[in-house]
Amino acid sequence: MAKHAITLIVNGLQEELLVPSNMTLLHALREELGLTGTKNGCEAGECGACTVLVNGEPMNACLVLAVELDGQQISTVEGLAEGGTLTPLQEKFAELNAVQCGYCTPGILMAATALLNRNPQPQEEEVIEALVGNLCRCTGYQRIIDAVMAASRQGGGR
Amino acid sequence: MRSSEPKLVGQNVSRTDVVEKVTGCAVFVDDVQFGPSLLHGRLVRSPHPHALIKHIDVSKALALPGVRAVVTGQELKARMGLYLIDRPIFADDRVRYYGEPVAGVVATSESIAVKAARLVEVEYEVLPAIFDPVEAAQPEAPKLHPELGDYSVANFIFPVPGTNISEQFKIRKGDVESCWEGCTSVAEGRFRLPPIEHVPLETHTSVALSEKTGQVTLWASSQSPFAMRDMIAQGLDIPHSKLRVIAPLVGGGFGGKAGVTMEACAVVMAQAVQGHPVKLRLTREEEFVGTSVRQSLVSDIKVGCDQDGSLQAMELTYYFGGGAYNDYGVNIARAAGYSCTGPYDVPNVKADSLCVYTNHPVGSAMRGFGMPEIHWGLEQIMDRLAEEVGMDPVEFRQINCVRTDDEIVSGMKMTPIDLEACIDKAAKAIQWGKKEDPTAPNKKRGKGIAIMWKAPAMPPNPGSAAVVRFNEDATVNVEVGGQEIGQGAFTVAAQIAADVLGVPYEDVTVASPLDTKYSPYEWQTVASRLTWSMGNAVKAAAEDARKQILETVADHWDEEVEDLTIQDGLVISFKSEREQPLDKMVIYGLPNEDFEGWKGGPVVGRGHFMPTYVTNLDPETGQGTRAVVHYTVGAQAVDLEVDLETGQLDVLKIASVYDVGKAINPDLIMTQIEGGAVHGMSSAYESLKFDQNGIVLNPSFVDYRIATIADIPQEIHGDYVETPIDDGPWGARGVGEHVMVQTAPAMANALYDAVGIRFSDLPLSADKIYLALEEKLNQED
Amino acid sequence: MLARPGLPDFTYLKAGSPQEVFKLLHEKGPDIKLLLGGTDLFIQMRDRDEGPSTLLDIKGIPGMQDIEFDSKSGLKLGAGVTLNQLSVDEHVRKHCPILCQSADTVGNYQLRNRATLGGNICNASPSADMAPALLVYEAEVILISPDGERTLPVGEFWIGPGTTALKSDEYLKAILFPPPPAGAAGQYLKLGRSKMGDLAVVGVAVLGYPDQDVTAGIQFRIGINSTAPTPYRVEKIEAGLAENPLTDESLRAAAVEAMKVSAPIEDVRATALYQKKMVRNLTLRGLKEIRARLK
């Protein structure tokens, strides 16, 4: 099977990869780049655990081919905190106990970061619409909504 | 003098694991890196719910380049189990559920493994399958386990050889038959619920490595690494010392990762390719089809009371659909048996709780362990009886709910609880009695209440152990075998250790991953038992370490231990006001005067806990001195609306109150209450669906829908009361399962209040509700 | 058979022009599939563990992601326009608001950054959320082949579940929306099992506009999905509504008639009876809502 030499700009760093045609961005990130923060939850675009930002827009990495994104900017959860400093969104998630098992958390953080970037002062209903594609089995979601709203009050996008 | 008031226990300290989780650093099994020698496994699964295996041909699969091994159950005469050793690792002479592993392929890439799995040829002879537990319990049903009589079984489980009944638990208390005549009101009904799935966000994943030394290492997403090691060691005849289980953080368990699912398959596959780690990771579809389920249940309940509404008699038969292999399932049927009445004081009880083999996926532990299943019917029948006798449902429960020291269904005295307070608080929070208008003209609104109880369902001797060690800088390592599955177990362990030791909470780390090679023993992370049992062990270990420190310093200062304490990492004397930092002395000890010798040395605290008072129950009557260690109780009230044009439900508010004994971390309890309420609500809509051939019709998120962020109630009001038990840390006991047990029947009761229809079968789909509404309207016309 | 992990093997190619597409379609025949957003295609490939040997990405062909508006010919959307893209576009929002409303109900925000209108139409799912709006706006698909372009009403493009009128050397280039009648108001009513993010168990789009030439004074268009092999209009019912005075009874009768003509199949999502009842209830809700808005 053919392999493609591509460049992905991941969290600001230029990464050169050699990927087969059928490798999704999810597998490229996790297996070729060792960036395991992005999770595999269903590989069907339903659970959102693999949400990353492509040129700032949230997408399910399980439904995009790596080869389609040659030259594009990818943001993952590993790129949120700078040095040791968490973003306001990460801090609020921690502070408000909006995290339990943590498996859905990276995907939710990416989807919520994108929301706050395009809509810095969302209504609760807009938070819900933005996150309906992110499933969580542990928290019951209310704290997640609260954390996003709290972060928005602190100018939480990035 | 040491203050007896805890400083950190009872505080909302932040979770120990939250920063790694929000930065993406948290490591789950699939994140562990194994390098280029990693091989990939794939299971070949049965397309039939019940069939003999006539022949397996692996030659084409083996011939595919990149395939390193193909294993089957043909030569492997291995069975596993905790209570009933009935489950083969790979199917042996037959398959008993759709999706049962028949073979395992190991290859150099996942892609090749997928191709190879399709090349394994299996010849089946289809057998008649049975899915309904009531039918399967009948003598003429096809027998799924003809050798049931030969299986090893724990001495408190009673299978019926020659049938599909793997456990039969009986309660014969008082004289139920003679009561019915004297009852003013009697209510009777049959209730049903289908199998549902745990649906953790992280699917089951394991990596197994078998080396020529005989050492086997298994990385697994596991709630209970020690139980996993024990079962696989016994099943595959590997000495415990040669089998090491490493369990990193778990991305959701809910009971589905409590025991062994497919991890033994990974070990067998690894043994076929010695020296290479083999990764076996379930897809989401496999997670729906091939992992354990919450058992289906058909419950027949008859209950009667006198004219004051006081319960007199209950007659119950529980038919649990145990699935193809009933290992955990038998204990679920047992637990449902000795708690069969629900949290009520009923003097006369006749009950039979059966676990029955069916050709469905393996029925096993799921959050609540039999309690959600039985409360679905119990809480509705109590509402019906209350209506029959003309009483308000809250008042009915206040009169009949169990109280501390009551003799309960199994004959033991009820352990300390205050269910009345829970009912009171939940009823007040939902504004019980106040009829409220629906939010739109096409809707109807109603309120319902349901109460619950649950005891940890364990063998009589489940133990916890813990170790507390220091680093040179006086930071602390807490070592436990209890797993962090999101519930906050590590946080509670750190909190208890820091509190007892007198060190800052931030200085305490809990060792992760769990590793049977290094971690102290923990029976299992199930049964909402860790705060209580592991908490006791951690407390004891911290007290042991504290004692060692104080004795060394007291000796060094020539003072009495009673006059010393530790605060913020400093030993302080009340008498002399001298201070000694823990820094360094916890490893190096303290020098005598003029360095003439030293005292102390590396401080290692150890502790363990195991209940010693649980007794057997009479197999004919179910009576015994002490069936369980303790009960936790709670009440939930639901305010909901139904859209008359679509049948859709909208849960407006859930009020949820539990008696936790002692809130070690109050906010973490709230997170369990909130998550549990949504999980409980979701469980009212969930159902695995099968066609008439037993094939799963909805093995994906598209058609097995769980609550999304858009579905949650507008408000969850959580609260707790604290009635301590005598052997929990500060009186604490667990609540992680209890918080979802009775949400579904509370919703059903609210729905009855709204539209006057009772739904005895789950799921509460909009489809079912709407058609029932229309039928009722037509009947009324 | 259960879905496989990851995708089956294939070769990815990218086309820069229609000619490249025609060449490859001609060379590879049925062994090639065209790729836009992939949200349906990849899932199908996983489910079946099979797929074409070649995937040809046509997103990059000039015009595929363009949105153009012309007051005479209307709105033209390239087949590769994503659902999020069209949802926020000022022209679409102004002239075909039901399309935006429908798009917003599809899946989730992440999926809508990939899912395209063209891909949705070519997937030809009987329960496509975009379909009812496409039908009531009387959209037309522009198909391109080596012989040039042809236009087809979208209702004629869908032949059966998963089957379209595309010829073997053709692909969908753009979708045309003639300017809706003056004063039109519309709504897409969707019933899913979850409040958001689900497929349509039943979906109904109702468009109404003032029309002095009909007795009712309002002309309705009704598009329905999930209850027949393809999404459909109910022209006879629409005519019946138009030819009579507009009353609660006439609206209800129309909704009941829609229920009668619907032909849902019983499936894992809902019983056939419930689906039929919901056709009635959603149609009635939609008709009442639009009547109220047009008053």
CSV table of C-alpha atoms in Angstrom, one decimal, chain B residues 42 110-111 114-115 118 283 285-286 289 442 643 645-646 648 650 689 697-698 702-703 705 710-711 766-767 770-771 774, chain C residues 1-5 9 46 48-49 191-199 268-271 273-274 277-278 280-281 285:
chain,number,residue,atom,x,y,z
B,42,ARG,CA,-7.8,-9.9,17.2
B,110,GLU,CA,-3.7,-4.6,13.4
B,111,SER,CA,-4.6,-4.5,9.8
B,114,VAL,CA,-8.1,-8.1,11.0
B,115,LYS,CA,-7.6,-9.8,7.6
B,118,ARG,CA,-11.6,-13.3,8.6
B,283,THR,CA,-13.5,-1.8,19.3
B,285,GLU,CA,-18.8,-2.5,18.7
B,286,GLU,CA,-17.0,-5.4,20.5
B,289,VAL,CA,-21.4,-7.2,22.1
B,442,ASN,CA,-48.7,19.8,25.2
B,643,ASP,CA,-44.6,15.5,25.7
B,645,GLU,CA,-47.3,14.6,21.1
B,646,THR,CA,-44.1,12.5,21.0
B,648,GLN,CA,-40.5,12.1,25.0
B,650,ASP,CA,-37.9,15.6,30.1
B,689,LYS,CA,-31.6,-5.1,21.4
B,697,LEU,CA,-29.0,-5.1,16.6
B,698,ASN,CA,-27.5,-2.0,18.2
B,702,VAL,CA,-25.8,5.3,16.9
B,703,ASP,CA,-28.4,2.9,18.1
B,705,ARG,CA,-27.9,5.7,23.0
B,710,ALA,CA,-28.3,17.8,26.1
B,711,ASP,CA,-30.3,15.2,27.9
B,766,ALA,CA,-40.7,7.6,23.8
B,767,ASP,CA,-42.2,5.1,21.3
B,770,TYR,CA,-46.6,7.6,23.2
B,771,LEU,CA,-48.4,4.4,22.0
B,774,GLU,CA,-52.8,7.0,22.7
C,1,MET,CA,-20.3,-8.9,11.3
C,2,LEU,CA,-18.9,-6.3,13.6
C,3,ALA,CA,-17.1,-3.2,12.4
C,4,ARG,CA,-13.4,-3.5,12.1
C,5,PRO,CA,-10.8,-1.3,13.8
C,9,ASP,CA,-6.5,-0.7,2.7
C,46,ARG,CA,-15.4,0.1,8.8
C,48,ARG,CA,-18.3,-3.7,6.0
C,49,ASP,CA,-14.6,-4.1,6.2
C,191,LEU,CA,-37.7,13.7,16.2
C,192,GLY,CA,-34.7,11.8,17.5
C,193,ARG,CA,-34.2,9.5,20.5
C,194,SER,CA,-31.9,12.0,22.2
C,195,LYS,CA,-32.6,15.7,22.4
C,196,MET,CA,-29.8,16.4,20.0
C,197,GLY,CA,-27.3,14.6,17.9
C,198,ASP,CA,-29.4,11.7,16.9
C,199,LEU,CA,-30.5,10.6,13.5
C,268,VAL,CA,-34.2,-1.0,15.9
C,269,ARG,CA,-35.0,2.7,16.2
C,270,ALA,CA,-38.8,2.7,16.4
C,271,THR,CA,-41.9,0.8,15.7
C,273,LEU,CA,-46.8,2.5,14.2
C,274,TYR,CA,-44.9,5.1,16.2
C,277,LYS,CA,-48.0,8.7,14.4
C,278,MET,CA,-45.1,11.0,14.5
C,280,ARG,CA,-48.9,13.0,11.7
C,281,ASN,CA,-47.9,14.9,14.8
C,285,ARG,CA,-47.0,20.9,14.5
